[in-house]
Coordinates of C-alpha atoms and ligand atoms in Angstrom, one line a residue:
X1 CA 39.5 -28.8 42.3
X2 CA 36.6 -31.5 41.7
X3 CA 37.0 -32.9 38.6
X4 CA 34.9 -35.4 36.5
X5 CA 36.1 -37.7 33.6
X6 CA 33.7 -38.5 31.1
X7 CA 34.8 -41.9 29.4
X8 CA 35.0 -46.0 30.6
X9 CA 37.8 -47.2 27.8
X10 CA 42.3 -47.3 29.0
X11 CA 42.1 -44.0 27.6
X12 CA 40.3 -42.3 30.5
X13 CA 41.8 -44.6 32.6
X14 CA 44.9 -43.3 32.3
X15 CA 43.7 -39.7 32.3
X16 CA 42.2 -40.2 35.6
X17 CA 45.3 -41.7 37.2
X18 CA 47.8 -39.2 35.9
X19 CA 44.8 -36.4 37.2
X20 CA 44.4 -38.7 40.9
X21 CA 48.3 -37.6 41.4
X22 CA 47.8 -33.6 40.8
X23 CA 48.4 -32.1 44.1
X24 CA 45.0 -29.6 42.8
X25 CA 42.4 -32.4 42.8
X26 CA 40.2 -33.2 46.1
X27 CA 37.9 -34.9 44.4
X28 CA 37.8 -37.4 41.3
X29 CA 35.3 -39.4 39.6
X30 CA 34.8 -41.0 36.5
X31 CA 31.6 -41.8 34.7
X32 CA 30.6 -44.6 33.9
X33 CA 34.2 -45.7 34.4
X34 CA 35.5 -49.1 34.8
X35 CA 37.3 -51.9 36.7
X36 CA 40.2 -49.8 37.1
X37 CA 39.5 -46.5 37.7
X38 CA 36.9 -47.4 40.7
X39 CA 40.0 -48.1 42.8
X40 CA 41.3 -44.4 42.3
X41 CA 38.1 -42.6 41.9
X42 CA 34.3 -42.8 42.1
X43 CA 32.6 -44.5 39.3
X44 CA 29.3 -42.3 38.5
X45 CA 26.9 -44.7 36.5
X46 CA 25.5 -42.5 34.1
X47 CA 24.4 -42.5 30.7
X48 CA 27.2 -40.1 28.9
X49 CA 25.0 -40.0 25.8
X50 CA 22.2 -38.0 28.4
X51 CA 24.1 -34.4 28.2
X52 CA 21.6 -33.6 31.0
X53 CA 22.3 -36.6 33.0
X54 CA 26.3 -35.4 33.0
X55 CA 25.4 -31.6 34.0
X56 CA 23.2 -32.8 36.8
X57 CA 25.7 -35.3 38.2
X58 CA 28.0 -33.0 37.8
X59 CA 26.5 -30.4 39.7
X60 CA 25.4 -33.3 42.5
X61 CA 29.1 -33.9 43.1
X62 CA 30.1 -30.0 42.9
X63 CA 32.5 -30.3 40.1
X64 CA 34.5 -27.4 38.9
X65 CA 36.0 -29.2 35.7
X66 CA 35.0 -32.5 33.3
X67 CA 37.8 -33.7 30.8
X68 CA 35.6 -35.5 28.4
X69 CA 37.5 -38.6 26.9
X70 CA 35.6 -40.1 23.6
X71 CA 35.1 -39.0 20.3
X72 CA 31.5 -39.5 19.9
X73 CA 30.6 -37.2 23.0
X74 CA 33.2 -34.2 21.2
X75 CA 31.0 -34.7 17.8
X76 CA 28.2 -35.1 20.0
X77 CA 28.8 -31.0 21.6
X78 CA 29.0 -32.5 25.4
X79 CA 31.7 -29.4 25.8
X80 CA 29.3 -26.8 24.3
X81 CA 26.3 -28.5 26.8
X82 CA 28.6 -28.2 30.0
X83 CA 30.4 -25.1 29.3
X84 CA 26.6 -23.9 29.0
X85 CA 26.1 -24.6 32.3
X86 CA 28.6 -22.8 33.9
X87 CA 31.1 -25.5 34.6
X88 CA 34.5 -25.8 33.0
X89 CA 35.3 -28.2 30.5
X90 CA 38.4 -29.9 28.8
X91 CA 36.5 -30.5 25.4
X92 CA 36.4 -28.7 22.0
X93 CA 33.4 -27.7 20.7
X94 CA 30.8 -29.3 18.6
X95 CA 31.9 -27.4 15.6
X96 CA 36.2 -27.5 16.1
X97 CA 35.4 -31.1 16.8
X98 CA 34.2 -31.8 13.1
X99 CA 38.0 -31.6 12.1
X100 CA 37.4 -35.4 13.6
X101 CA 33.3 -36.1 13.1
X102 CA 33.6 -35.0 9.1
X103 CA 36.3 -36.1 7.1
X104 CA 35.1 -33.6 4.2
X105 CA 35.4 -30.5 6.5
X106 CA 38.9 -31.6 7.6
X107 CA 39.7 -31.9 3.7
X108 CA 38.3 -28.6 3.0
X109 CA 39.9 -27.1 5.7
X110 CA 43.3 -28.7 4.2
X111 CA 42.3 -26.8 0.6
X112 CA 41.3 -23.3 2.3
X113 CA 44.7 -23.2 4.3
X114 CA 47.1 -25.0 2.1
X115 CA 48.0 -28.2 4.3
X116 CA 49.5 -30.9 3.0
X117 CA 47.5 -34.1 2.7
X118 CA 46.4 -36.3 0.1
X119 CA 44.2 -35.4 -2.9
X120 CA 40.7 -35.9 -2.8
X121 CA 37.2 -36.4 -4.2
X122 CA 33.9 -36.5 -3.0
X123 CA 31.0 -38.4 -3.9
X124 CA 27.1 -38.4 -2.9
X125 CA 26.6 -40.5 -6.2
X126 CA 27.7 -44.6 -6.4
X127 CA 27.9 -44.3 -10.3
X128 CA 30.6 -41.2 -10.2
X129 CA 32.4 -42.4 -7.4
X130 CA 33.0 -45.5 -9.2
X131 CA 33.7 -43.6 -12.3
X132 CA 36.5 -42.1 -10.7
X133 CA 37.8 -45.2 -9.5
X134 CA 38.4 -46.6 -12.6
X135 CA 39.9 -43.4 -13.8
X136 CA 42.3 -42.9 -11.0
X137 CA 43.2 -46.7 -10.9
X138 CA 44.8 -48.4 -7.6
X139 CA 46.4 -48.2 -4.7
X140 CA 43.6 -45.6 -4.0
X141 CA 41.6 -44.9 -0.4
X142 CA 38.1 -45.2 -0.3
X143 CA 36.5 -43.4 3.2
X144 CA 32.9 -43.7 4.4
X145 CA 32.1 -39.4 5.0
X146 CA 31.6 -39.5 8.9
X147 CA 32.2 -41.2 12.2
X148 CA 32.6 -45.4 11.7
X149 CA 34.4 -46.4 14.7
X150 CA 37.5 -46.3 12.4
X151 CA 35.9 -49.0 10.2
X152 CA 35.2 -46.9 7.2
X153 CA 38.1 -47.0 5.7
X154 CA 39.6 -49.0 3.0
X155 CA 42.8 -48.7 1.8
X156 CA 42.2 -50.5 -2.1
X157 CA 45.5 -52.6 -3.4
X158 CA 43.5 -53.2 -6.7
X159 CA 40.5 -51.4 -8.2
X160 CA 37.7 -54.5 -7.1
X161 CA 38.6 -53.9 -3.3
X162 CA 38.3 -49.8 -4.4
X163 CA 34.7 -51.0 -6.2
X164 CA 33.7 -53.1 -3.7
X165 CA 34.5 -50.5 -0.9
X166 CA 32.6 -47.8 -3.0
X167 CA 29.7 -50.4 -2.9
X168 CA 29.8 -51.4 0.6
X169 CA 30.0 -47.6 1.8
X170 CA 26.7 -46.5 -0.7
X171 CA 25.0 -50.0 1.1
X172 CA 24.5 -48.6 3.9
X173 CA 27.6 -50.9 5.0
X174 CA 28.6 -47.7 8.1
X175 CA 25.1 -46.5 8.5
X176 CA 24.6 -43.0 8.0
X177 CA 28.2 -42.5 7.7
X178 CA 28.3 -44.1 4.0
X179 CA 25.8 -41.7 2.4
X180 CA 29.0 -39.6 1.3
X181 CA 32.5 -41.7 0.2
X182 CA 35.3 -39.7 0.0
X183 CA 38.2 -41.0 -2.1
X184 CA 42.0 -40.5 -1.7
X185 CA 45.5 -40.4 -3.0
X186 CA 47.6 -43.4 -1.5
X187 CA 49.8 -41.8 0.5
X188 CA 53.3 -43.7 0.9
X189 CA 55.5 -43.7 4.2
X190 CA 55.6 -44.1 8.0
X191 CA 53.0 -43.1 10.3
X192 CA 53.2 -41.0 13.1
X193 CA 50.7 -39.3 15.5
X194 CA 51.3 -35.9 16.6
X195 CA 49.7 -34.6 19.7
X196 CA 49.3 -30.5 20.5
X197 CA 47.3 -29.1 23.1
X198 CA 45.3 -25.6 22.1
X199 CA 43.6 -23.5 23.6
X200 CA 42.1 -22.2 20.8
X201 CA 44.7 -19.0 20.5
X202 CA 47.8 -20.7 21.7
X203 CA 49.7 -24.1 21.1
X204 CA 51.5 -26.8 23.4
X205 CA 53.4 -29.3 21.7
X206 CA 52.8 -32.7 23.7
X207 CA 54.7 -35.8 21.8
X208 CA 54.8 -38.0 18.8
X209 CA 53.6 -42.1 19.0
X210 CA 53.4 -44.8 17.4
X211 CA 50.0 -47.2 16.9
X212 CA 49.7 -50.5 16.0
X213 CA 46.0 -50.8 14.2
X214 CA 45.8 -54.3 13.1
X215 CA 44.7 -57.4 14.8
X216 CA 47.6 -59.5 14.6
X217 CA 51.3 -59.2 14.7
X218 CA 53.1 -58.3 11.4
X219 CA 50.8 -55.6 11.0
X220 CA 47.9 -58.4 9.6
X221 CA 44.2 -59.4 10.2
X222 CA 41.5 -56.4 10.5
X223 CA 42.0 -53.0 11.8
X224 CA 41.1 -52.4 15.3
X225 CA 41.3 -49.0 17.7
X226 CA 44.4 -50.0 18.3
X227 CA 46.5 -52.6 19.6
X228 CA 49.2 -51.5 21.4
X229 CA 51.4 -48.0 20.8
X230 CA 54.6 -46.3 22.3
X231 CA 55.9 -42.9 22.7
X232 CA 57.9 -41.1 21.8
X233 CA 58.2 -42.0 18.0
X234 CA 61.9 -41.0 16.5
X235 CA 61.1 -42.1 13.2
X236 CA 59.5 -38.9 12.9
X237 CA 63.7 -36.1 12.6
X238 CA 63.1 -32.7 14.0
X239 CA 62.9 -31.6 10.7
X240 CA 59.6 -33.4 10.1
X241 CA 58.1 -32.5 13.2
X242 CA 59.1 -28.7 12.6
X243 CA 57.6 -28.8 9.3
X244 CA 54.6 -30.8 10.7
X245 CA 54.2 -27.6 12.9
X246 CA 54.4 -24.8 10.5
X247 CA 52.3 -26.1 7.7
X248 CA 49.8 -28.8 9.5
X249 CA 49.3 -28.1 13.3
X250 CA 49.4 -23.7 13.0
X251 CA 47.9 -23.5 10.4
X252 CA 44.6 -25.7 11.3
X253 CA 44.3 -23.6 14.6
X254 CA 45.2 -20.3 13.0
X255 CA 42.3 -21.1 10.2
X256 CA 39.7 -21.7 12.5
X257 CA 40.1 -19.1 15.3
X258 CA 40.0 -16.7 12.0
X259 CA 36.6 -18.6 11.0
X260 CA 35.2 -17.9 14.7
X261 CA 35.4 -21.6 15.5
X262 CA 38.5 -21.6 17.9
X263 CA 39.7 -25.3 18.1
X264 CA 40.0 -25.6 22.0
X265 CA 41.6 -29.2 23.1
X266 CA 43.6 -31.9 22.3
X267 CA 44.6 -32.2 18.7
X268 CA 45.6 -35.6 17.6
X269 CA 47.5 -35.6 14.1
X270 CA 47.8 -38.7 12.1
X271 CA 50.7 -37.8 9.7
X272 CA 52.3 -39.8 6.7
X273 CA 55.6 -39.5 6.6
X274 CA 56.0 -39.2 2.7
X275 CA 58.9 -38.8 0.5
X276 CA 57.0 -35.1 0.4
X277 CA 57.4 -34.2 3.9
X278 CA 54.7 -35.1 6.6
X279 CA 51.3 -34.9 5.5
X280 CA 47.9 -35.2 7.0
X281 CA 45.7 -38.7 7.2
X282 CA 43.7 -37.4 9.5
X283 CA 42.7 -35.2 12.5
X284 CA 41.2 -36.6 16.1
X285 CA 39.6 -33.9 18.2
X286 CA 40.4 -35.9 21.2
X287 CA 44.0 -38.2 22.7
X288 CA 44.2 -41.0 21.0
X289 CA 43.9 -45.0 22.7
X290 CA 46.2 -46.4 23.8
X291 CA 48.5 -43.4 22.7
X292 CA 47.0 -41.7 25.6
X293 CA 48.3 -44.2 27.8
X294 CA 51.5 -44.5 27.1
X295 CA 51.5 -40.4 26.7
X296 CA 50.4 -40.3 30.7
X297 CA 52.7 -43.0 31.9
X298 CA 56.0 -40.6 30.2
X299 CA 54.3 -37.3 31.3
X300 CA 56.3 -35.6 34.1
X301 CA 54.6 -32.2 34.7
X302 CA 51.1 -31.9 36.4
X303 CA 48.6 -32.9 33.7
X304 CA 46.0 -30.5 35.5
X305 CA 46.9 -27.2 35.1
X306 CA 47.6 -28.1 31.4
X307 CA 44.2 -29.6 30.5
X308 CA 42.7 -26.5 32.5
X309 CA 44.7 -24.1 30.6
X310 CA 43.6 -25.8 27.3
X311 CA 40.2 -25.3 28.0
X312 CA 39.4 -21.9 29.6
X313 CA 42.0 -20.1 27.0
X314 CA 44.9 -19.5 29.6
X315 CA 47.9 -21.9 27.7
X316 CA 50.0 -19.1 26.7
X317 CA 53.5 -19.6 29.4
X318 CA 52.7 -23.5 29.8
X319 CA 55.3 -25.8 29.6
X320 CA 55.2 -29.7 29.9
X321 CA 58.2 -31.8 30.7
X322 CA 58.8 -35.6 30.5
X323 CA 60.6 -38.4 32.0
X324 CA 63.5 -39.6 30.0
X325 CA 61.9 -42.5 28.7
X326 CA 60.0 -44.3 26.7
X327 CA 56.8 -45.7 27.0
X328 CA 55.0 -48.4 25.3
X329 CA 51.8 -50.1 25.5
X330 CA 50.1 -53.8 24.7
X331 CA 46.7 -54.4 24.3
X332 CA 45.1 -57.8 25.7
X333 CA 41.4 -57.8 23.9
X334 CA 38.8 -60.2 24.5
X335 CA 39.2 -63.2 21.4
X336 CA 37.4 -62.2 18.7
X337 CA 38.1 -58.4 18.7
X338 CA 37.2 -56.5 16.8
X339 CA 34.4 -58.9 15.4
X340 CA 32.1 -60.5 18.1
X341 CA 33.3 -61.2 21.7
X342 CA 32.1 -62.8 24.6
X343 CA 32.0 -60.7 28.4
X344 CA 32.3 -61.7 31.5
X345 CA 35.6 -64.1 31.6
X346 CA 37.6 -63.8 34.5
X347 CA 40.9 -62.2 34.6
X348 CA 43.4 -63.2 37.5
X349 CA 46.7 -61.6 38.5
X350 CA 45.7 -58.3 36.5
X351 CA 46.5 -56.5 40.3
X352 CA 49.0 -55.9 42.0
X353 CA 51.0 -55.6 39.5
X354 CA 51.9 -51.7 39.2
X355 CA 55.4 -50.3 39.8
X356 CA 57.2 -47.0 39.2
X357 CA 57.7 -49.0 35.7
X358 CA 54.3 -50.5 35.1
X359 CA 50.5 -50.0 35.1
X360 CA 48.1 -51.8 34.0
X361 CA 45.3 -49.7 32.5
X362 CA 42.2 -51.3 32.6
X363 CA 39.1 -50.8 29.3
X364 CA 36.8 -52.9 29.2
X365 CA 36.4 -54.6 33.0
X366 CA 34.5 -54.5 35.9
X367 CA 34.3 -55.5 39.1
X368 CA 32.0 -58.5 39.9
X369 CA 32.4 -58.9 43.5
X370 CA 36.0 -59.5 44.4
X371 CA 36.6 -60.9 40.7
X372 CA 37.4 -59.1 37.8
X373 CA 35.8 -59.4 34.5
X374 CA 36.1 -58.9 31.0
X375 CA 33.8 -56.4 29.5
X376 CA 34.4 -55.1 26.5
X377 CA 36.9 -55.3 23.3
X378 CA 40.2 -54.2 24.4
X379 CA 40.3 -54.9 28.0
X380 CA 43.5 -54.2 29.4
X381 CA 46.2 -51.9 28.7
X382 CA 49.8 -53.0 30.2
X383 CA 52.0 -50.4 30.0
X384 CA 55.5 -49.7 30.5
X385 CA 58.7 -47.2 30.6
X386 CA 61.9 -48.0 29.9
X387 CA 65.3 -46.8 28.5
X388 CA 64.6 -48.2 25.2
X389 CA 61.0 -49.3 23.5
X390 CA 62.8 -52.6 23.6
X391 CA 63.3 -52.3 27.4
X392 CA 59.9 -50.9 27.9
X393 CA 58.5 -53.5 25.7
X394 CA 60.4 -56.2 27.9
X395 CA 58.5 -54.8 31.2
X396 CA 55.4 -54.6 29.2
X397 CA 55.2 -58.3 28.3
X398 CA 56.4 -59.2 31.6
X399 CA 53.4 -57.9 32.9
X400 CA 51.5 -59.4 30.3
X401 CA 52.6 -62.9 31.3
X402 CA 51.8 -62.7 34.7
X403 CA 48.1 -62.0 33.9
X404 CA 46.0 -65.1 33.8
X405 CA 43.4 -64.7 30.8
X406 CA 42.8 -67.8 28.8
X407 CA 39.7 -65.6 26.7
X408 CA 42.2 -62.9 25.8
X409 CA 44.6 -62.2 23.5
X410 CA 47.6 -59.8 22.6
X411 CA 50.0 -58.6 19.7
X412 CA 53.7 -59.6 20.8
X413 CA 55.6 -57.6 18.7
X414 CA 54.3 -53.9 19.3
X415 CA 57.2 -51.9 18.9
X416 CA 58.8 -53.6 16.3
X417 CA 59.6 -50.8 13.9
X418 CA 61.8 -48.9 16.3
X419 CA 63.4 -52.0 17.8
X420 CA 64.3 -53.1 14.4
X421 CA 65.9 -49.2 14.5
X422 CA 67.3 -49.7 17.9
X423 CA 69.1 -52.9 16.9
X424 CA 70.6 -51.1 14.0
Ligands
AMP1 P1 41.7 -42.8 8.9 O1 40.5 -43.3 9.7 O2 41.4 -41.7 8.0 O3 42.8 -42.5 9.8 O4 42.3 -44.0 8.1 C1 42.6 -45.2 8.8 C2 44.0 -45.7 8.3 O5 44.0 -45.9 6.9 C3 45.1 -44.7 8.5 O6 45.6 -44.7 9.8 C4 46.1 -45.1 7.5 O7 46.8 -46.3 7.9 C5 45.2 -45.5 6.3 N1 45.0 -44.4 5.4 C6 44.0 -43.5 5.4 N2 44.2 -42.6 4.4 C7 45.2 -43.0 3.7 C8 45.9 -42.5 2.6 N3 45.4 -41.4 1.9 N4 47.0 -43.1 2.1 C9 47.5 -44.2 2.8 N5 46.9 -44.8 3.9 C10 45.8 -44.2 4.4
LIG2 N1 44.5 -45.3 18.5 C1 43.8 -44.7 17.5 C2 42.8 -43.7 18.0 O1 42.7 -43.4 19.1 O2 42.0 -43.3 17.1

């Protein structure tokens, strides 16, 4: 099999290498890429955003399936474009992918099939939005309706933030994104992410993690993609996660199969662990970065044959095992991420450093000659197993320290929740 991943962040990275050891694959490449996945596959510079550009470089290379990586190219209907022409393609559709492109249809959705998640308003107007912010008083959430890169939402301590939020998002503050606010219920608890594969009918239970979203350690400074994460999560007892199942996961890809819009993919579940029970913050149509990452270095079984199954309805009899392990990830980002960063640093020691316990995913970077450069936000992903987060966490920032960066930067205490649990 020739396959083609669409994608340049750690994310597809990892994808591509778990993919480069299927026994099923003759021929990989990734477009546009990066620093790191030109040394296990071929790096097709192409304009993803060009759906016709990705067919015809697809058919150029003769590939028989594309695993599409990013968000914006799910909401954007890349699957629906390439499953058009005839080629398989690990992707849901342009309208299953709104669960992540429109937080309002997710919320509907919610309503319709009775899944639990927090209550809700929207608004098209500043003056009624407002209105209900003063009547609902704070801690309340305040979400710009739409993709924002994960910048449109505020979480409001006090009602000026929740005003000022509501302002900001009616601005123009997220583009587009802000001409609808929707306004939530503070949800109180742990977070967890939930991954399932579907292939519309059928569901495959992947794993649980953990993300760190802010900048800084102690869970401070702005929010960001994402920092660092590890897998699996246990704060999240069986009897969550079988609850998370029956009235979150089944019934989302029961409801839309029945409304003729079968959700066929990854699904990504960000889940509050309340007092409650789990509920829903939010659905990704897509695997998650860096949860991805740490999700690949743990997975055991073939990753092919399940992605393939996902996507061209066949997952019913699937199974997916994992090593005994956990895995954990740390970020190094350029200084200044998420605000403004500079490119083209140089990073020395970054190779060479892979074991059966390490690998270092690469994001942002390429290759500038024999150098490697920064290129982006987060640039590196260095990621670990181990027989403990703490143990993997130790690997992880060995590997850190032996990369020579002085223009990046890193968390040091990703992990902490469950160490604090494994020290008891
Ligand atoms: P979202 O983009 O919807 O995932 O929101 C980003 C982050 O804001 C989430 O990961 C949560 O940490 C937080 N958040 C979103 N909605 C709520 C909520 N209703 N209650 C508490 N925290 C929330
Ligand atoms: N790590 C968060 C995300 O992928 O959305």
């Amino acid at each position: 099999m020739r396959v083609l991943v669409i994608g340049s962040g750690g994310r597809e990275h990892a994808l591509a290498w778990k993919i480069a050891q299927s026994p099923l694959v003759t021929a990989l490449f990734v477009a546009p890429g990066n620093g790191g996945t030109e040394r296990l596959a071929t790096n097709l510079a192409i304009d993803i955003a060009d759906h016709a550009a990705v067919i015809a470089a697809a058919r150029d290379n003769r590939v028989d399936f594309v695993v599409v990586g990013p968000d914006a190219q799910v909401v954007a209907g890349l699957g629906d474009d390439i499953r058009a022409a005839g080629i398989a393609c690990f992707c849901p559709s342009r309208e299953a992918g709104r669960l992540e492109g429109s937080k309002s249809f997710t919320k509907a959705l919610c309503d319709e099939f009775d899944i639990p998640t927090a209550a809700y308003a929207r608004f098209e107007d500043e003056a009624a939005a407002l209105a209900y912010v003063y009547a609902q008083g704070a801690p309340i959430v305040v979400k710009a309706d739409g993709l924002a890169a994960g910048k449109g939402v505020t979480v409001a301590m006090s009602v000026e933030e929740a005003e000022q939020a509501v302002i900001d998002c009616f601005s123009g503050a997220f583009g587009a994104s802000g001409a609808a606010v929707v306004i939530e219920e503070f949800m109180e608890g742990e977070e967890v992410s939930l991954f399932v594969l579907s292939d519309g009918k059928d569901i495959l239970p992947l794993t649980t993690a953990q993300d760190h979203k802010r900048a800084f350690d102690g869970d401070t400074g702005p929010n960001t993609g994402g920092m660092g994460a590890y897998s699996p999560a246990p704060v999240m007892t069986r009897a969550q996660y079988d609850e998370a199942m029956a009235r979150i996961i089944e019934p989302t890809v029961r409801g839309l199969a029945r409304r003729g819009t079968p959700y066929a993919g990854v699904l990504y579940a960000g889940l509050m662990l309340t007092g409650d029970g789990p509920k829903l913050v939010e659905y990704n149509a897509r695997f998650g970065d860096p949860e991805c990452q740490v999700m690949m270095m743990r997975m055991e079984s073939d990753v092919v044959p399940l992605l393939h199954a996902a996507a061209t309805g066949t997952l019913a009899g699937h199974a997916v095992a994992w090593k005994d392990a956990y895995a954990l990830t740390v970020i190094l980002a350029a200084r200044g991420y998420p605000g403004a960063y500079g490119k083209g640093s140089v990073i020395a020691g970054a190779d060479g450093l892979d074991s059966d316990t390490l690998t270092v995913f690469h994001a942002g970077t390429k290759r500038d000659g024999g150098r490697l450069v920064a290129n982006g936000g987060r640039v590196l992903n260095v990621t670990a197993l181990g027989a403990s987060v703490e143990e993997a966490q130790r690997r992880a920032y060995r590997g850190v320290d032996q990369i020579d960066w002085p223009e990046g930067f890193c968390r040091r205490d990703i992990g902490w929740r469950q160490i604090a649990r494994e020290r008891g």
